[in-house]
Each structure stands twice: as C-alpha cells, then as structure tokens.
PDB file of C-alpha atoms in Angstrom:
ATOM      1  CA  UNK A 821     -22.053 -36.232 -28.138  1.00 46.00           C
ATOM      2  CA  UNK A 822     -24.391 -33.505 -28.901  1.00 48.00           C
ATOM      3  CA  UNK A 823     -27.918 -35.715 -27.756  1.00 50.00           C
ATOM      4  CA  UNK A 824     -25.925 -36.621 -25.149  1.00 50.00           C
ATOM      5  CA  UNK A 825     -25.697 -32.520 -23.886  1.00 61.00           C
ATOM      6  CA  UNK A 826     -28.805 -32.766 -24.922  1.00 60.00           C
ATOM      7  CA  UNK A 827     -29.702 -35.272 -22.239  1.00 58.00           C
ATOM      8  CA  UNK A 828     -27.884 -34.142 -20.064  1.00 57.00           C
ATOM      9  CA  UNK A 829     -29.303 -30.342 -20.087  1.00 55.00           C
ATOM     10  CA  UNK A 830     -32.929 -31.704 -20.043  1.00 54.00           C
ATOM     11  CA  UNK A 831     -31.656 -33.815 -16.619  1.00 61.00           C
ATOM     12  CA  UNK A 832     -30.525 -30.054 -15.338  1.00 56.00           C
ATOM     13  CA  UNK A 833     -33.739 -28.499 -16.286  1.00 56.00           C
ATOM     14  CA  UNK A 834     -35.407 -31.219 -13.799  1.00 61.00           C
ATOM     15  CA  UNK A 835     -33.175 -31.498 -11.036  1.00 74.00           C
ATOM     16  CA  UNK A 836     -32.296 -28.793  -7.820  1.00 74.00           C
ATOM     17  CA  UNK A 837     -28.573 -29.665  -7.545  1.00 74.00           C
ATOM     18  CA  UNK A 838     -28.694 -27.322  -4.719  1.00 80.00           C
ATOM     19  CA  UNK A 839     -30.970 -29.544  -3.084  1.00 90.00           C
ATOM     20  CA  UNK A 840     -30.315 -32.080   0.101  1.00 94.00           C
ATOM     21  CA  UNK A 841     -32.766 -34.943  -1.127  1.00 94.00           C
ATOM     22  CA  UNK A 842     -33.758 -38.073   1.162  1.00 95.00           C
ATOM     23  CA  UNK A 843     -32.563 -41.460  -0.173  1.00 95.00           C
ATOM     24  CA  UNK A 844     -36.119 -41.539  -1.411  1.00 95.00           C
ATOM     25  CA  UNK A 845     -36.162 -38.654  -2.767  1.00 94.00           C
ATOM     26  CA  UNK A 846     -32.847 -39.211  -4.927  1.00 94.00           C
ATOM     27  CA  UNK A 847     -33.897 -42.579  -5.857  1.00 95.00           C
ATOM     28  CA  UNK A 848     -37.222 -41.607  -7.693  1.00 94.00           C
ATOM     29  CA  UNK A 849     -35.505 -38.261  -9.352  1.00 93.00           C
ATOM     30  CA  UNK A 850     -32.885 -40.292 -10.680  1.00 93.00           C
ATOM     31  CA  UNK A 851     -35.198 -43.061 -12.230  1.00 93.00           C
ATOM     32  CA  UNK A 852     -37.595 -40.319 -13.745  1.00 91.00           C
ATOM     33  CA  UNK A 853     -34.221 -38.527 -15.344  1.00 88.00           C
ATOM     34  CA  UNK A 854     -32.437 -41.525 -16.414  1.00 87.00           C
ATOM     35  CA  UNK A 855     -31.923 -41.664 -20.288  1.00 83.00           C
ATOM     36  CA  UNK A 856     -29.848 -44.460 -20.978  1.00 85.00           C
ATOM     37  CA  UNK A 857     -30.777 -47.661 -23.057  1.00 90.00           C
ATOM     38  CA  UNK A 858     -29.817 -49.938 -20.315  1.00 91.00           C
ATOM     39  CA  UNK A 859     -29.971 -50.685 -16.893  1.00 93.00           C
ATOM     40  CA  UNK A 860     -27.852 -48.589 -15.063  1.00 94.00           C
ATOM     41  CA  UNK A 861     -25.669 -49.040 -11.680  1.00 94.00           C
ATOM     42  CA  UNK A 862     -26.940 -46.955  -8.905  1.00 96.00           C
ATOM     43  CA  UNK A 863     -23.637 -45.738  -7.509  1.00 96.00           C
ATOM     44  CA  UNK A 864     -23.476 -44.176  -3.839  1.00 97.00           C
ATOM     45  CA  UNK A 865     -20.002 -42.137  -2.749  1.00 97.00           C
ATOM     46  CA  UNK A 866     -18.992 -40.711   0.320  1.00 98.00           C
ATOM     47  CA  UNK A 867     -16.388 -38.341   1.210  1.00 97.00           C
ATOM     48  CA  UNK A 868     -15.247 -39.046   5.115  1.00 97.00           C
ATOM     49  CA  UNK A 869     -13.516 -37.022   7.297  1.00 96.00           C
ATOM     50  CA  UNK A 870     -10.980 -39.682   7.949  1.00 97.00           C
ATOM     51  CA  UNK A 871      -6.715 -39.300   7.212  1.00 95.00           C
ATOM     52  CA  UNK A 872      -6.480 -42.664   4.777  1.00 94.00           C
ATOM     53  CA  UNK A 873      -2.607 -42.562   5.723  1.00 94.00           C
ATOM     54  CA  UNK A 874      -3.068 -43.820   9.265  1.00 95.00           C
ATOM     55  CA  UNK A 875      -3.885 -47.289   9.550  1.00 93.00           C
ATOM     56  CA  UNK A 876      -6.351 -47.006  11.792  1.00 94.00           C
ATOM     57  CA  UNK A 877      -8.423 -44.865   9.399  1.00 95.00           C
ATOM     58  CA  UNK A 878      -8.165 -47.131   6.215  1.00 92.00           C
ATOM     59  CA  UNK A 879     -11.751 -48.323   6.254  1.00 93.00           C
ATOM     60  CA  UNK A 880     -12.154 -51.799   3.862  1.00 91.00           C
ATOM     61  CA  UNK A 881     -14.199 -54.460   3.715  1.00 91.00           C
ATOM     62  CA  UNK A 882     -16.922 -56.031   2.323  1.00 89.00           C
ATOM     63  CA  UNK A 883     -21.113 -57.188   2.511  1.00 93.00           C
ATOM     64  CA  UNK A 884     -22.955 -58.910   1.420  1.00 92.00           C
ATOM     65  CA  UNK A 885     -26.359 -56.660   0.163  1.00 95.00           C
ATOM     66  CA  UNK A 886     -29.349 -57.741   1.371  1.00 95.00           C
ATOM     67  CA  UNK A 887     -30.983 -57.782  -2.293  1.00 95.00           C
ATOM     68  CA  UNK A 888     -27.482 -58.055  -4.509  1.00 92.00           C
ATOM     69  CA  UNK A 889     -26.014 -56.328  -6.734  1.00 93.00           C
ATOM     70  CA  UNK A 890     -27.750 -56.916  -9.995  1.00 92.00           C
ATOM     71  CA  UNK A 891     -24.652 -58.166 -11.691  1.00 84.00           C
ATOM     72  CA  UNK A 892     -23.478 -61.388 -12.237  1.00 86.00           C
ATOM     73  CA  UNK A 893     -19.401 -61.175 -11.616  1.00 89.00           C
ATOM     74  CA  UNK A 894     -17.291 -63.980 -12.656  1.00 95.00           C
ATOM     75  CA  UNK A 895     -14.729 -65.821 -10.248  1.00 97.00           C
ATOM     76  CA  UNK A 896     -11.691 -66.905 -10.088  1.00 97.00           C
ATOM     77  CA  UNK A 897     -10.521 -69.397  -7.134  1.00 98.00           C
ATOM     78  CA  UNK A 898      -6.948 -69.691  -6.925  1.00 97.00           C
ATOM     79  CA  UNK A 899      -5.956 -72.971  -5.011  1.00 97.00           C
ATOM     80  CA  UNK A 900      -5.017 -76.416  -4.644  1.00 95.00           C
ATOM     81  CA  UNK A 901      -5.889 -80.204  -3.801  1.00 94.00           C
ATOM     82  CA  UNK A 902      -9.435 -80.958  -2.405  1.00 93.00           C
ATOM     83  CA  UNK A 903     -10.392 -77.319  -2.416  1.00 96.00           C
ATOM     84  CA  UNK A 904     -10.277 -76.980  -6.264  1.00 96.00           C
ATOM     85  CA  UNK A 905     -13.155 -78.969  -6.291  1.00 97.00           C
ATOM     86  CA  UNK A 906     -14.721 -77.282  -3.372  1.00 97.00           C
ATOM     87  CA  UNK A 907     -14.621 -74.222  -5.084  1.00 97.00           C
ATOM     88  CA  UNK A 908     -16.237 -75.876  -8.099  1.00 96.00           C
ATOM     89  CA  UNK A 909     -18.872 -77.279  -6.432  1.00 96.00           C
ATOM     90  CA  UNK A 910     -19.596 -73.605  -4.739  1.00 96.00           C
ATOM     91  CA  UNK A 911     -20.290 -72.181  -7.950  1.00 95.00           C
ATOM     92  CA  UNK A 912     -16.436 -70.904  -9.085  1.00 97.00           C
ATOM     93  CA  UNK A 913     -16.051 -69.891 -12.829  1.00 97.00           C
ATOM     94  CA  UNK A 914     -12.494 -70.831 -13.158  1.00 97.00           C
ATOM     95  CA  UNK A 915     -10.384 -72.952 -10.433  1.00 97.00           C
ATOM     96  CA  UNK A 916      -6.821 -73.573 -10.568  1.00 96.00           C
ATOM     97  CA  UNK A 917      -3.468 -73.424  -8.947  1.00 96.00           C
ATOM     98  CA  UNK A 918       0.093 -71.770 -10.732  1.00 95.00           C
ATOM     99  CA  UNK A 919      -1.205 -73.278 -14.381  1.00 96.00           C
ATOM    100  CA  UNK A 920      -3.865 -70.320 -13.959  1.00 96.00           C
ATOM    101  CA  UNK A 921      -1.806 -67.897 -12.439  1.00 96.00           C
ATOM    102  CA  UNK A 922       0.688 -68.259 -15.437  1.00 95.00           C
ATOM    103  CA  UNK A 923      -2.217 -67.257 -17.776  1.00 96.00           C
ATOM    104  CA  UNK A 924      -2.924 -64.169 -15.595  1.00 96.00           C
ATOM    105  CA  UNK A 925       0.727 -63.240 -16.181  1.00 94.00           C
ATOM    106  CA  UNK A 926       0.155 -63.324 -20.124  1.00 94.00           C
ATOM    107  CA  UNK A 927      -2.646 -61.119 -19.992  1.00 94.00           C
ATOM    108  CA  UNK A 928      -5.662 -63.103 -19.398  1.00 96.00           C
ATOM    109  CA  UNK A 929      -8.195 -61.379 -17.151  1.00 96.00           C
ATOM    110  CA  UNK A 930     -12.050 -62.777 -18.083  1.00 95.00           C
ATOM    111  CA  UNK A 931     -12.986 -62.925 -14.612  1.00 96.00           C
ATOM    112  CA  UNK A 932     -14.091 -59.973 -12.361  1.00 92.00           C
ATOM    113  CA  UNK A 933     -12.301 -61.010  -8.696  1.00 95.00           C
ATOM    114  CA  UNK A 934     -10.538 -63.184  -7.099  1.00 97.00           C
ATOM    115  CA  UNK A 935     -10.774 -65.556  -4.505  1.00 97.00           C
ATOM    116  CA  UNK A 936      -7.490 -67.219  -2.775  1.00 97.00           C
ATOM    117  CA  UNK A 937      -6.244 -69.805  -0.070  1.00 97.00           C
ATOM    118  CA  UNK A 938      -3.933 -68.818   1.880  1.00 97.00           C
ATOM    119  CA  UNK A 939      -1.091 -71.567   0.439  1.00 96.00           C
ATOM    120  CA  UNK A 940      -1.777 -69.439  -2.618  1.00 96.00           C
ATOM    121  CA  UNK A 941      -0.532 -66.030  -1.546  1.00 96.00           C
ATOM    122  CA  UNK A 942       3.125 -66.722  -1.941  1.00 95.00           C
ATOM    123  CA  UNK A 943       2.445 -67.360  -5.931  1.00 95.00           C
ATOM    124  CA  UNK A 944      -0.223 -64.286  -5.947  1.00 94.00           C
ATOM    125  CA  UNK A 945       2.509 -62.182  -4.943  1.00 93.00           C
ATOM    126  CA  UNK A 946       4.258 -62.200  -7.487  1.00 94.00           C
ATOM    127  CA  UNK A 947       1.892 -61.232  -9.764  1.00 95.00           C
ATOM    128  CA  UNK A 948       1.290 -57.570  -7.311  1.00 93.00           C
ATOM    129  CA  UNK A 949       2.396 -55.223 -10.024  1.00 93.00           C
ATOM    130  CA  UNK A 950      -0.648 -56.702 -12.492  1.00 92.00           C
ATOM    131  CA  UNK A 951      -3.273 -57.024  -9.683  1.00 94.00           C
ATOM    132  CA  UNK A 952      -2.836 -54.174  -7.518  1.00 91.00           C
ATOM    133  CA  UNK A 953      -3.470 -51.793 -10.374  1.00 90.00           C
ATOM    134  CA  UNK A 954      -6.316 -53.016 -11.302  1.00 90.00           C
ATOM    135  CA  UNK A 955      -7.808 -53.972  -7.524  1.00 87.00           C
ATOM    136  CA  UNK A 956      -7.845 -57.374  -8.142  1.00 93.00           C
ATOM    137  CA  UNK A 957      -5.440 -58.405  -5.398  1.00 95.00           C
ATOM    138  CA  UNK A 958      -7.273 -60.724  -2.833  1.00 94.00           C
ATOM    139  CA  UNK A 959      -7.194 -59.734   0.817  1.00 92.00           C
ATOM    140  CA  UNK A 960      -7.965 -61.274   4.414  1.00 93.00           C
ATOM    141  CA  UNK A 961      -9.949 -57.740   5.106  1.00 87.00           C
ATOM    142  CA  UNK A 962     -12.594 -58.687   2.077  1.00 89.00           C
ATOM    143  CA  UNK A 963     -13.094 -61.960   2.772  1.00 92.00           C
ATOM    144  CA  UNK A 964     -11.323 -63.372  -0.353  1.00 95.00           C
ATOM    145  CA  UNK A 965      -8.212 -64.348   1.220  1.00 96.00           C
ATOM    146  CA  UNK A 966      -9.830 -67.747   3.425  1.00 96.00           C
ATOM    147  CA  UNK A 967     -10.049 -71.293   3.500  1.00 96.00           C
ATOM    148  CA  UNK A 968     -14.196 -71.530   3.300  1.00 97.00           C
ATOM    149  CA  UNK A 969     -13.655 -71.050  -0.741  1.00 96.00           C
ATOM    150  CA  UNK A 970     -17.336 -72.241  -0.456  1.00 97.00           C
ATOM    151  CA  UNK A 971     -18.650 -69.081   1.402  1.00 95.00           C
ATOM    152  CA  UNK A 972     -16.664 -66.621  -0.403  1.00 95.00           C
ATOM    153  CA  UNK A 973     -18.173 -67.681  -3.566  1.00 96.00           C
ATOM    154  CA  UNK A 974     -21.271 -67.851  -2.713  1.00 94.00           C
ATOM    155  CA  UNK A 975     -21.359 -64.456  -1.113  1.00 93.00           C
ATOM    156  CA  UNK A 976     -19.901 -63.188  -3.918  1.00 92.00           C
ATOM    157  CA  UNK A 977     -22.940 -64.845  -6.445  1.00 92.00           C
ATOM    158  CA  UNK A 978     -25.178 -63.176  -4.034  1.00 90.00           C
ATOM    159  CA  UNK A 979     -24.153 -59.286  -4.339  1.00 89.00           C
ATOM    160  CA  UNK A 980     -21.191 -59.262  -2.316  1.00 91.00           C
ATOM    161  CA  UNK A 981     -19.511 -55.635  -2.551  1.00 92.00           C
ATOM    162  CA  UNK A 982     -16.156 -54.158  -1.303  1.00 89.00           C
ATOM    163  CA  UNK A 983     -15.862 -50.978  -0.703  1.00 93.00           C
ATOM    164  CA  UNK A 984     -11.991 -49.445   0.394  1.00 92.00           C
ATOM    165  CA  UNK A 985     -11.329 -45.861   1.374  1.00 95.00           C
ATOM    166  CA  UNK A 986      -9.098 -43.915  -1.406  1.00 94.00           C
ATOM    167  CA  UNK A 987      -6.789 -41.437  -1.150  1.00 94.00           C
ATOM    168  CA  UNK A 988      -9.003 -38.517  -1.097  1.00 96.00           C
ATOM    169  CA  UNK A 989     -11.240 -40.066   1.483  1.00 97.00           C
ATOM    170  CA  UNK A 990     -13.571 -40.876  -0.885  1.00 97.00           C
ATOM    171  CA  UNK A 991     -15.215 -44.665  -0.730  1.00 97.00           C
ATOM    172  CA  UNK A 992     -16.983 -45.767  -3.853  1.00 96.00           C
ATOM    173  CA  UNK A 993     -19.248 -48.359  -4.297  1.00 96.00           C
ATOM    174  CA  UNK A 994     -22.823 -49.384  -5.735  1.00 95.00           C
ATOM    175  CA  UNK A 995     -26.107 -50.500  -4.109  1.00 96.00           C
ATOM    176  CA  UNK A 996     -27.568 -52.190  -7.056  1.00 95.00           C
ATOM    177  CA  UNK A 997     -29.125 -51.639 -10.456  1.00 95.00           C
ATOM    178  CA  UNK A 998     -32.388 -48.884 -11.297  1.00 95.00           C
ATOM    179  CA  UNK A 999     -34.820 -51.538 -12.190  1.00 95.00           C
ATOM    180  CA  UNK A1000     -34.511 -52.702  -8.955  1.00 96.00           C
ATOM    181  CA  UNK A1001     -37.798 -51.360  -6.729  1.00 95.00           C
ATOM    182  CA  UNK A1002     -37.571 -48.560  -4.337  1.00 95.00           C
ATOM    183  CA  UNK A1003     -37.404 -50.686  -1.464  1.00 97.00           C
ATOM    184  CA  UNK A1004     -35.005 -52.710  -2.597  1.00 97.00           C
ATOM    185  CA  UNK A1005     -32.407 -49.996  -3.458  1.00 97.00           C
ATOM    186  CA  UNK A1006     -33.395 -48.342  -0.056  1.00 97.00           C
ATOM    187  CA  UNK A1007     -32.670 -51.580   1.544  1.00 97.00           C
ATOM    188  CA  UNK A1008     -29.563 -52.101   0.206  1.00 97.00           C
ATOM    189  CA  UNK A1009     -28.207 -48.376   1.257  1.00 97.00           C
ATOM    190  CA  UNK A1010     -29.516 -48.686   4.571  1.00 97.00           C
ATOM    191  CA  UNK A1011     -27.620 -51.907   4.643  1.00 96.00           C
ATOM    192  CA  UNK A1012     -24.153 -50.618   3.097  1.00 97.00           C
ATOM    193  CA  UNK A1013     -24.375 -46.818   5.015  1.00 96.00           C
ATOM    194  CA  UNK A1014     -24.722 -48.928   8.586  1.00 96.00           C
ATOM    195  CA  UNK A1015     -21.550 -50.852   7.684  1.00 95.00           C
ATOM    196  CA  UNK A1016     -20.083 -47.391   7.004  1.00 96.00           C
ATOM    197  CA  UNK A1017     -21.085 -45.741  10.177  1.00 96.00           C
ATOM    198  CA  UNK A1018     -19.615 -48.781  12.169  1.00 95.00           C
ATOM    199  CA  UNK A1019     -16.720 -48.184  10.410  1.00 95.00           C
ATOM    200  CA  UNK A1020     -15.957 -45.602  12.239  1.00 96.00           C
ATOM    201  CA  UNK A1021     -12.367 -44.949  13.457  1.00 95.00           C
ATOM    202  CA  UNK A1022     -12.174 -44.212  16.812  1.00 94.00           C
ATOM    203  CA  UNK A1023      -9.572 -41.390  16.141  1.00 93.00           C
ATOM    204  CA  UNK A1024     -12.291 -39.371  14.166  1.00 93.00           C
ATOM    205  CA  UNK A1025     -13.591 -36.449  15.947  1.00 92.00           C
ATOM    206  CA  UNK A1026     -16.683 -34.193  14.836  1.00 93.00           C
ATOM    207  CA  UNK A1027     -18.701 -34.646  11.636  1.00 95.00           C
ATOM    208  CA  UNK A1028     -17.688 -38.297  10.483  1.00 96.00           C
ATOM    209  CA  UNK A1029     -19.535 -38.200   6.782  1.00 96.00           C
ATOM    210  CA  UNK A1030     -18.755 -35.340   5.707  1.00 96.00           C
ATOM    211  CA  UNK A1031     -20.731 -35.595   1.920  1.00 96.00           C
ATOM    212  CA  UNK A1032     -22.619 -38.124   0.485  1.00 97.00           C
ATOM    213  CA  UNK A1033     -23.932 -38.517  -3.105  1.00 96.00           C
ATOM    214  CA  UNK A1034     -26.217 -41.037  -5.267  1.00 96.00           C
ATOM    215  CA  UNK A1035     -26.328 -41.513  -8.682  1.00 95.00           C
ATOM    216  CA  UNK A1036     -26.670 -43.583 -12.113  1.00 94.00           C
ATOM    217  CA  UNK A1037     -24.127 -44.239 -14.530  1.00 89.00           C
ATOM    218  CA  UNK A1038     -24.070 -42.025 -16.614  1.00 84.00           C
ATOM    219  CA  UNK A1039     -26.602 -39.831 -14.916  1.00 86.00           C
ATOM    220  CA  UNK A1040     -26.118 -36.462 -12.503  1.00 85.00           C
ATOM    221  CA  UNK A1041     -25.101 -37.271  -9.294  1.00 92.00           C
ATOM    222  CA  UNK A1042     -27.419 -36.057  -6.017  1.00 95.00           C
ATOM    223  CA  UNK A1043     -26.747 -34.596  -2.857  1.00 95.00           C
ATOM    224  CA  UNK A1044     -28.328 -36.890  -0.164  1.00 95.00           C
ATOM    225  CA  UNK A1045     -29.250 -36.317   3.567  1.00 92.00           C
ATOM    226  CA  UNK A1046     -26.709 -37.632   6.313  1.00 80.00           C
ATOM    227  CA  UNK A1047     -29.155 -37.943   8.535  1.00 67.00           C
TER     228      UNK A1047
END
C-alpha cells in the first residue's frame, strides 16, 4: 500500500489534473506515468447529458475496434442442432444447449460473454437473476442475441466492445491495451467516440458530452478535449 501512494504521488507530481489534454496528449502522459508490472487497459468514460430512464436515451450497443481490444475473451454459444457446430467452427470456446445452461446455474462462469440464438432465450431467461448482475445477459441491441453465431464470434475474437449507458449517465468502456502504439489507441477512440456521437438521442438538447476522461488501470484518470 505504501509504494503504491508512493506511485501514485510521483504520478501527481507529473501530471496537471487541471488540464484539458488532446487524446494525444493523454495517451503519451499516461504511458510515461504508468507504473504497473503489466499491461494495462486504457479505459475511456464519458458522462452524457442524457436521462437513462427514457428509452429513447438508453444508448447500447456494440463495435467492433478497428485494432481490438488486446484481450482475448472467452465465449460461450448457447444453442442447438446444426448451429452448435457452426459456432464451433467460428471459433466458440464452449457450445451447448440446456446441458450448459444447467452448469451456469451451479456456478460455473469460465467464459467472459455470451452469445445466444434466439430458440435459446426462453431457457436464458431463467437464469436473469445470475446473468443480469453480472452483465452477462445476451441482447439483440449487442449483437449477441442472432442467428449468424458465426459473425458474432468472430467479431467478438476481433475486439468487439459493448458499451451501455448506466444510471448516472456514465458509459464505460476500453479502447485497448498501453503497449498498443499511439496510432493505434488513437484509432480505436476515434472509432468508439464516432459511435458515441451518432448515438445521439434526438431528445438531447445543448452540450451532448458533457465530460470525458482517459485512463489506465490502475493509473490517474485525464481530462480530455470534446472537441
């Protein structure tokens, strides 16, 4: 604990957190000032001026970053008949039908999301109260409710992220890892923050982003320019 204040004090010695810094700009202060003996997440999260309890203002979905994620996330394809093997053939980590699902009940969970046919839903369902907490419920508005099991997992191997407007207005998501090179992680916000703007709900009136900040885990977090 005490290196880690340590760290973190030396990080505040180097950094103007009064400062509005360019993506650039945040990108290269944050790899200069990252201490951690890994490769950390580079994490981007916006606060919009949107009411998340209109349904018109619940902004969701999912992309598919130009230069991925950096991680390699497990899958689960829950289905049936010809598409089991479908979904095997696309790359799935674990396929199966209610056998599977029955496993989830008992606690099993070694798998990161999951993908579902529609035929599957009624049995997913059930099992709400266990997926819903922990965002693993599959939905039509992410792409991993569908019948092409073969896209969905193979946009998901590629860096496919989700991002889903909370409570607070705040949406939460990551644009890769820091060993990644400056264009890349540039790339991949440019990417993600267009699919934002679009995402605009009609209903909104006057400044739409209101805040947006990038950081590592584990690191300080940056004020970045809207613009």
């Amino acid at each position: 604990m005490a290196k880690s204040t340590k760290n973190y004090k030396k990080v505040d010695g180097n950094i103007d957190r009064s400062k509005v810094y360019s993506v650039a700009e945040a990108i290269k202060v944050l790899r200069e000032n990252s201490f951690v003996k890994f490769d950390p997440t580079v994490e981007v999260s916006y606060n919009l001026n949107v009411d998340p309890r209109h349904a018109d203002q619940q902004i969701r979905g999912a992309m598919v970053l130009p230069n991925g994620t950096g991680r390699t996330q497990k899958v689960l394809v829950v289905t049936q008949g010809a598409k089991e093997q479908e979904a095997k053939d696309a790359g799935a980590d674990f396929v199966g039908g209610k056998e599977i699902l029955e496993e989830v009940k008992n606690g099993w969970f070694d798998f990161d999301i999951i993908v579902a046919t529609p035929d599957m839903m009624g049995e997913l369902g059930k099992l709400g109260r266990v997926l819903g907490p922990k965002g693993l419920m599959p939905n039509p508005k992410t792409g991993t409710v569908t019948t092409d099991v073969t896209k969905a997992v193979e946009e998901i191997k590629k860096g496919k992220i989700e991002y889903r407007v909370d409570k607070e207005s705040n949406v939460n998501t990551i644009i890769g890892k820091l060993s990644f090179d400056d264009a890349a992680l540039e790339e991949n916000f440019q990417a993600l923050n267009d699919m934002i703007v679009k995402a605009r709900p009609a209903a909104v009136k006057g400044t739409y982003i209101k805040n947006l900040v990038i950081s590592t885990t584990m690191g300080r977090g940056l004020k970045v320019s809207i613009d």
